[in-house]
Coordinates of C-alpha atoms in Angstrom, one line a residue:
Chain A
X40 CA 76.1 110.9 109.3
X41 CA 76.4 111.0 105.5
X42 CA 73.7 109.6 103.3
X43 CA 74.3 106.5 101.5
X44 CA 74.3 102.9 102.0
X45 CA 75.9 101.0 104.9
X46 CA 76.6 98.1 102.9
X47 CA 79.1 99.6 100.6
X48 CA 82.1 101.8 100.6
X49 CA 80.4 105.1 100.5
X50 CA 79.7 104.8 104.0
X51 CA 83.4 104.7 104.9
X52 CA 83.4 107.9 107.0
X53 CA 86.8 109.6 108.2
X54 CA 86.9 110.2 111.7
X55 CA 89.4 111.6 114.1
X56 CA 90.4 109.7 117.3
X57 CA 89.8 111.5 120.5
X58 CA 90.5 108.9 123.1
X59 CA 91.8 105.2 123.0
X60 CA 90.6 102.3 125.2
X61 CA 91.6 98.7 124.8
X62 CA 90.6 97.8 121.2
X63 CA 88.2 100.6 121.1
X64 CA 88.5 104.4 120.4
X65 CA 86.1 107.2 120.9
X66 CA 86.0 109.0 117.6
X67 CA 84.4 112.4 116.2
X68 CA 83.0 112.5 112.6
X69 CA 82.9 115.4 110.2
X70 CA 79.8 116.8 111.9
X71 CA 81.2 116.4 115.4
X72 CA 79.1 113.6 116.3
X73 CA 81.0 110.9 118.8
X74 CA 81.4 107.3 118.0
X75 CA 82.9 104.3 119.6
X76 CA 85.0 102.4 117.1
X77 CA 86.8 99.2 117.2
X78 CA 90.4 99.7 115.9
X79 CA 92.1 96.2 116.3
X80 CA 92.4 96.0 112.5
X81 CA 94.8 98.8 112.5
X82 CA 98.6 98.4 113.4
X83 CA 99.1 101.4 115.6
X84 CA 96.7 104.3 116.3
X85 CA 97.1 107.4 118.5
X86 CA 94.7 110.3 119.7
X87 CA 94.5 113.0 117.0
X88 CA 95.1 110.6 114.2
X89 CA 92.3 110.3 111.4
X90 CA 91.0 106.9 110.4
X91 CA 88.5 105.5 108.0
X92 CA 85.4 103.8 109.6
X93 CA 83.0 101.4 108.0
X94 CA 80.3 99.6 110.1
X95 CA 81.6 100.6 113.6
X96 CA 85.2 99.4 112.6
X97 CA 88.4 101.1 111.4
X98 CA 89.7 99.6 108.2
X99 CA 92.3 102.2 107.3
X100 CA 94.5 105.2 108.3
X101 CA 93.7 108.5 106.5
X102 CA 97.3 110.1 105.9
Chain B
X121 CA 86.6 118.8 107.8
X122 CA 90.0 118.2 106.5
X123 CA 90.0 115.8 103.7
X124 CA 86.4 116.4 103.0
X125 CA 85.6 120.1 102.1
X126 CA 88.6 120.5 99.8
X127 CA 87.2 117.5 97.9
X128 CA 83.8 119.2 97.3
X129 CA 85.4 122.7 96.0
X130 CA 83.3 123.8 93.2
X131 CA 85.9 126.0 91.7
X132 CA 88.3 123.2 91.6
X133 CA 85.5 121.1 90.1
X134 CA 85.3 123.6 87.1
X135 CA 89.0 123.7 86.5
X136 CA 88.9 119.6 86.6
X137 CA 86.0 119.8 84.1
X138 CA 88.1 122.1 81.7
X139 CA 91.1 120.0 81.9
X140 CA 88.8 116.7 81.2
X141 CA 87.5 118.5 78.1
X142 CA 90.8 119.5 76.9
X143 CA 91.9 115.7 77.3
X144 CA 89.1 114.0 75.3
X145 CA 89.4 113.2 71.6
X146 CA 86.1 114.7 70.1
X147 CA 85.8 111.9 67.7
X148 CA 86.0 109.2 70.2
X149 CA 83.3 107.9 72.7
X150 CA 84.6 107.1 76.1
X151 CA 82.8 104.3 78.2
X152 CA 84.0 104.4 81.8
X153 CA 82.6 102.1 84.5
X154 CA 82.5 103.0 88.0
X155 CA 82.5 99.8 89.8
X156 CA 81.3 100.8 93.3
X157 CA 77.8 102.0 94.2
X158 CA 79.4 104.5 96.2
X159 CA 80.6 106.2 93.3
X160 CA 77.3 105.9 91.4
X161 CA 75.7 107.7 94.5
X162 CA 78.3 110.6 94.4
X163 CA 78.0 111.0 90.7
X164 CA 74.3 111.5 90.8
X165 CA 74.3 113.4 94.2
X166 CA 76.9 116.0 92.9
X167 CA 75.8 115.9 89.2
X168 CA 79.4 115.1 87.9
X169 CA 77.8 113.6 84.8
X170 CA 76.7 117.0 83.9
X171 CA 80.2 118.5 83.9
X172 CA 81.8 115.8 81.7
X173 CA 81.8 116.2 77.9
X174 CA 78.9 114.3 76.0
X175 CA 81.3 111.6 74.7
X176 CA 82.5 110.7 78.1
X177 CA 79.8 108.0 79.3
X178 CA 79.8 106.7 82.8
X179 CA 78.5 103.3 83.1
X180 CA 77.3 101.9 86.5
X181 CA 78.9 98.7 87.6
X182 CA 77.8 95.9 89.9
X183 CA 79.5 97.2 93.2
X184 CA 76.2 97.6 95.3
X185 CA 75.8 94.4 97.6
X186 CA 72.3 95.0 98.2
X187 CA 71.6 95.2 94.4
X188 CA 73.2 91.8 93.4
X189 CA 71.7 89.8 96.3
X190 CA 69.5 87.1 94.8
X191 CA 65.7 86.7 96.1
X192 CA 66.5 83.2 97.1
X193 CA 69.0 84.6 99.8
X194 CA 66.4 86.8 100.9
X195 CA 63.9 84.1 101.5
X196 CA 66.7 82.0 103.3
X197 CA 66.8 85.1 105.8
X198 CA 63.2 85.5 106.1
X199 CA 62.7 81.7 107.0
X200 CA 65.4 82.1 109.8
X201 CA 63.9 85.5 111.0
X202 CA 60.5 83.9 111.4
X203 CA 61.5 81.0 113.6
X204 CA 60.7 81.2 117.3
X205 CA 63.2 83.1 119.5
X206 CA 65.0 84.6 116.9
X207 CA 66.2 88.2 116.9
X208 CA 67.2 88.8 113.0
X209 CA 69.5 91.6 112.6
X210 CA 71.0 93.4 109.4
X211 CA 71.7 96.7 107.8
X212 CA 69.0 99.0 107.0
X213 CA 68.8 98.7 103.3
X214 CA 69.0 95.0 103.3
X215 CA 65.7 95.0 105.3
X216 CA 63.9 96.5 102.1
X217 CA 65.0 94.1 99.7
X218 CA 62.1 92.0 98.3
X219 CA 62.4 88.3 98.6
X220 CA 59.9 86.0 96.5
X221 CA 56.9 87.4 98.6
X222 CA 58.1 89.6 101.4
X223 CA 60.9 91.7 102.5
X224 CA 62.4 91.4 105.8
X225 CA 60.5 94.4 107.0
X226 CA 57.4 92.8 106.0
X227 CA 58.4 89.7 108.1
X228 CA 58.7 92.2 111.1
X229 CA 55.4 93.6 110.4
X230 CA 54.0 90.0 110.8
X231 CA 55.6 89.6 114.1
X232 CA 59.2 88.5 113.4
X233 CA 61.7 90.2 115.6
X234 CA 63.9 91.9 112.9
X235 CA 66.0 94.8 113.9
X236 CA 68.3 97.3 112.1
X237 CA 72.0 97.5 113.1
X238 CA 74.7 99.9 112.0
X239 CA 77.6 97.4 112.7
X240 CA 77.7 93.5 113.1
X241 CA 79.3 94.5 116.6
X242 CA 75.9 95.8 117.4
X243 CA 74.3 92.4 116.6
X244 CA 76.8 90.7 118.9
X245 CA 76.0 93.2 121.7
X246 CA 72.3 92.2 121.2
X247 CA 73.4 88.6 121.7
X248 CA 75.2 89.3 125.0
X249 CA 72.2 91.2 126.2
X250 CA 69.8 88.4 125.3
X251 CA 71.3 85.0 126.2
X252 CA 68.0 83.1 125.9
X253 CA 67.4 84.2 122.3
X254 CA 69.3 83.3 119.0
X255 CA 70.7 86.1 117.5
X256 CA 71.4 86.1 113.6
X257 CA 73.3 88.6 111.8
X258 CA 72.6 88.8 107.8
X259 CA 76.1 89.6 106.6
X260 CA 76.3 91.4 103.3
X261 CA 78.8 93.5 101.4
X262 CA 82.1 93.5 99.5
X263 CA 85.7 93.3 101.1
X264 CA 85.0 96.7 102.7
X265 CA 82.4 95.2 105.1
X266 CA 83.7 91.6 105.4
X267 CA 86.5 92.7 107.9
X268 CA 83.8 94.0 110.3
X269 CA 81.8 90.6 110.2
X270 CA 85.2 88.7 110.5
X271 CA 86.0 90.8 113.6
X272 CA 82.6 90.5 115.1
X273 CA 82.8 86.6 114.6
X274 CA 86.4 86.5 116.3
X275 CA 85.1 88.4 119.3
X276 CA 82.1 86.1 119.6
X277 CA 84.4 83.1 119.7
X278 CA 86.8 84.6 122.1
X279 CA 84.1 85.6 124.5
X280 CA 82.2 82.2 124.0
X281 CA 79.1 83.6 122.8
X282 CA 76.9 80.7 121.5
X283 CA 73.7 82.4 120.7
X284 CA 75.3 84.4 117.8
X285 CA 75.5 83.2 114.3
X286 CA 75.7 84.7 110.8
X287 CA 74.2 84.0 107.5
X288 CA 77.0 85.0 105.2
X289 CA 76.5 86.7 101.9
X290 CA 79.6 88.7 101.5
X291 CA 80.9 88.9 98.0
X292 CA 84.1 89.6 96.3
X293 CA 84.6 92.2 93.5
X294 CA 87.0 90.7 91.3
X295 CA 85.2 87.7 89.8
X296 CA 82.3 89.7 88.6
X297 CA 84.4 92.3 86.9
X298 CA 86.0 89.4 85.1
X299 CA 82.7 88.1 84.1
X300 CA 81.9 91.7 82.8
X301 CA 85.3 91.9 80.9
X302 CA 84.5 88.4 79.3
X303 CA 80.9 89.7 78.2
X304 CA 80.3 90.5 74.6
X305 CA 77.5 92.9 75.7
X306 CA 79.9 95.5 76.9
X307 CA 82.8 97.5 75.5
X308 CA 84.6 99.4 78.2
X309 CA 87.5 101.9 78.0
X310 CA 88.5 102.0 81.7
X311 CA 87.4 101.5 85.3
X312 CA 87.1 103.8 88.2
X313 CA 88.2 101.3 91.1
X314 CA 86.3 100.8 94.5
X315 CA 88.5 103.1 96.9
X316 CA 87.1 101.5 100.1
X317 CA 87.6 97.9 98.9
X318 CA 91.0 98.8 97.9
X319 CA 91.6 100.1 101.3
X320 CA 91.4 96.5 102.4
X321 CA 92.5 94.4 99.6
X322 CA 95.1 96.8 98.0
X323 CA 95.8 97.5 94.3
X324 CA 97.3 94.1 93.4
X325 CA 94.1 92.3 92.7
X326 CA 93.1 94.7 90.1
X327 CA 96.3 94.5 88.1
X328 CA 94.9 91.8 85.7
X329 CA 92.6 94.3 84.2
X330 CA 95.5 96.3 82.4
X331 CA 97.7 93.1 82.1
X332 CA 95.0 90.6 80.6
X333 CA 92.4 93.0 79.2
X334 CA 94.3 96.1 78.3
X335 CA 92.2 98.6 80.4
X336 CA 93.4 101.2 82.7
X337 CA 91.9 101.1 86.4
X338 CA 92.1 104.2 88.6
X339 CA 91.4 103.6 92.4
X340 CA 89.0 106.5 93.5
X341 CA 87.8 108.3 96.6
X342 CA 84.1 109.2 97.0
X343 CA 84.1 112.9 97.0
X344 CA 83.0 114.7 93.8
X345 CA 86.7 115.9 92.9
X346 CA 88.0 112.4 93.7
X347 CA 85.8 111.0 91.0
X348 CA 86.4 113.8 88.6
X349 CA 90.2 113.6 89.0
X350 CA 90.0 109.7 88.4
X351 CA 88.2 110.3 85.1
X352 CA 90.9 112.7 84.1
X353 CA 93.5 110.2 85.0
X354 CA 92.1 107.4 83.0
X355 CA 91.5 109.7 80.0
X356 CA 95.4 110.6 80.0
X357 CA 96.2 106.9 80.2
X358 CA 94.3 106.5 77.3
X359 CA 95.7 109.6 75.4
X360 CA 99.2 108.7 76.4
X361 CA 98.7 104.9 75.5
X362 CA 99.5 103.9 79.2
X363 CA 97.6 101.2 80.7
X364 CA 97.8 100.4 84.4
X365 CA 96.5 100.4 87.9
X366 CA 96.8 104.2 89.3
X367 CA 95.8 105.3 92.8
X368 CA 94.1 108.6 92.9
X369 CA 92.9 107.8 96.6
X370 CA 96.4 107.9 98.2
X371 CA 95.2 109.4 101.2
X372 CA 93.5 106.2 102.2
X373 CA 94.5 103.4 100.1
X374 CA 97.8 101.8 100.6
X375 CA 99.3 99.8 97.7
X376 CA 99.2 96.5 99.8
X377 CA 95.9 97.0 101.5
X378 CA 95.3 96.4 105.2
X379 CA 97.1 93.3 106.0
X380 CA 95.8 92.8 109.5
X381 CA 92.2 93.0 108.0
X382 CA 93.1 90.6 105.5
X383 CA 94.5 88.2 107.9
X384 CA 91.5 88.0 110.1
X385 CA 89.3 87.6 107.2
X386 CA 91.2 84.6 105.9
X387 CA 91.0 83.0 109.4
X388 CA 87.2 83.5 109.5
X389 CA 86.2 83.0 105.6
X390 CA 86.8 80.6 102.8
X391 CA 85.6 81.0 99.3
X392 CA 82.4 79.6 98.1
X393 CA 82.8 77.3 95.1
X394 CA 80.3 79.4 93.3
X395 CA 77.5 82.0 94.3
X396 CA 74.3 83.5 92.5
X397 CA 74.5 87.1 91.6
X398 CA 71.5 88.8 90.7
X399 CA 71.5 89.7 87.0
X400 CA 74.9 87.9 86.6
X401 CA 73.9 84.4 87.4
X402 CA 76.3 82.2 89.1
X403 CA 80.0 83.1 89.4
X404 CA 82.8 80.9 90.5
X405 CA 84.7 81.9 93.9
X406 CA 82.9 85.0 94.2
X407 CA 81.6 85.0 97.6
X408 CA 82.6 84.1 101.1
X409 CA 81.3 81.5 103.8
X410 CA 82.5 80.8 107.1
X411 CA 85.6 78.6 107.6
X412 CA 85.6 75.4 109.2
X413 CA 87.1 77.0 112.5
X414 CA 84.0 79.3 112.5
X415 CA 81.3 76.6 111.5
X416 CA 79.7 76.7 114.7
X417 CA 78.6 80.5 113.8
X418 CA 77.2 79.6 110.5
X419 CA 73.5 80.3 110.6
X420 CA 72.8 78.1 107.5
X421 CA 74.2 75.0 109.6
X422 CA 72.2 76.1 112.8
X423 CA 68.8 76.7 111.2
X424 CA 66.9 75.2 108.2
X425 CA 66.8 77.2 105.2
X426 CA 64.9 76.6 102.0
X427 CA 68.0 77.3 99.8
X428 CA 65.7 77.6 96.6
X429 CA 66.7 79.6 93.7
X430 CA 64.1 82.2 92.8
X431 CA 63.9 83.8 89.2
X432 CA 63.8 87.7 89.2
X433 CA 60.3 89.0 88.3
X434 CA 59.9 89.3 84.6
X435 CA 59.5 92.9 84.2
X436 CA 62.7 93.9 86.3
X437 CA 66.0 94.5 84.3
X438 CA 68.3 94.8 87.1
X439 CA 70.5 92.4 85.5
X440 CA 70.9 94.7 82.4
X441 CA 71.4 97.7 84.6
X442 CA 74.2 96.0 86.8
X443 CA 76.1 95.0 83.8
X444 CA 75.7 98.5 82.5
X445 CA 74.1 97.2 79.3
X446 CA 71.0 99.8 79.8
X447 CA 70.4 102.8 81.7
X448 CA 68.1 102.8 84.7
X449 CA 65.6 104.8 82.9
X450 CA 65.6 102.6 79.9
X451 CA 64.1 99.7 82.3
X452 CA 60.4 99.2 81.4
X453 CA 59.1 99.6 85.0
X454 CA 61.4 102.5 86.2
X455 CA 59.7 105.2 87.8
X456 CA 56.3 103.6 87.2
X457 CA 55.7 100.3 88.7
X458 CA 59.3 100.3 90.5
X459 CA 60.0 103.2 92.8
X460 CA 61.9 103.6 96.0
X461 CA 58.6 103.5 97.9
X462 CA 57.5 100.2 96.1
X463 CA 60.7 98.5 94.6
X464 CA 60.5 95.7 92.3
X465 CA 64.0 95.4 91.6
X466 CA 67.0 95.7 94.1
X467 CA 68.7 98.7 92.1
X468 CA 65.8 100.8 93.3
X469 CA 66.1 99.7 97.2
X470 CA 69.7 101.0 98.1
X471 CA 70.4 104.6 97.8
X472 CA 73.6 103.4 95.9
X473 CA 71.7 101.3 93.4
X474 CA 71.8 103.0 90.0
X475 CA 67.9 103.2 89.6
X476 CA 67.5 104.7 92.9
X477 CA 70.4 107.2 92.3
X478 CA 68.7 108.4 89.3
X479 CA 65.3 108.7 90.6
X480 CA 66.4 110.2 93.9
X481 CA 68.5 113.1 92.6
X482 CA 66.0 114.3 90.0
X483 CA 67.6 112.5 87.0
X484 CA 64.5 110.8 86.2
X485 CA 62.6 114.2 85.9
X486 CA 65.2 115.7 83.8
X487 CA 65.3 112.6 81.3
X488 CA 61.3 113.0 81.0
X489 CA 61.8 116.7 80.1
X490 CA 64.4 116.0 77.4
X491 CA 62.7 113.0 76.0

């Protein structure tokens, strides 16, 4: 995980979706670490897509 | 990783530095404020300021939420954390912010059950696992973080989790920027806009800056080349006499923001009439509280809190640092009485605080050498 502060945008981490479950995705970050991420705030998500994750929640798509 | 490595390419950085040098008027001094603490962190971590011409000055803004939290709010959190049966949760940096007497970590050392979480969803999980305990989340952050708190509260309500509550300290970025633009202390030429806040709110909330104050804004990513390109885009606007909100961070920031996140936030939160910012004083409609529909999850309703205003320590000049009026190393206690290990001011607590960024990445030592 990057250095920085969780309470600010610096900790918005780009991740790639590996698996999707209801409202939740298994994602990998740039170091290959796996994370569970809530994806309800995005319209549509598919495995393979890149998303921006902040505090365990996807807040945007990376296009 | 794609979208990361290419934005840290040193050769491209040198090319951008050359383009910036070619763009500046040598007879003019430029002051550009990076609004977000994430940018401050990148600037000192990657030495971006060393690649800029001497007459391009980066001024640190108020965009570090830990840095702007007033001491009285920390005291309110500690008062809740010390109550019998409470599990108190927050992000790691928040636990180290000094209140009038203690930090939340000190309260933990004295027996309070204070736990660090990575996400408010982790706090909700703790509530699920401990139904006999009251679990409180100290929510803090700008519009980047507010959606995760909103989503957590929505899940708590949907699942009927009654032992979870939140002390809400979420703040909004536009009102303090307006306050800074009205301040006679500071003359700025442009703004590096907060990329991840804009992922949520979009570009529109910043359009008043060029429209009403005649200053360009470039919404920026957080990798070193993002920040350098944003500086170049601001300089080009100034050179060509343009003044608008531009988006450097197009790979993440849609112009209209994240409408679904905004919808959830508007369901869960409403604006506070006013909120105290450390160093900036009370600013109208600059923070969020829980809406009436979520009132049952408001820890300030569920627990007694002192609610007292506490003056900052006299020696601390965080206020001036947060307004960009002085540089961190110009503060009287910087690096002596106030260090990351024993912070007096909030700007030395968070890695994104301007003082900690200066201190941690060797800028302090360099300043001393050249003094």
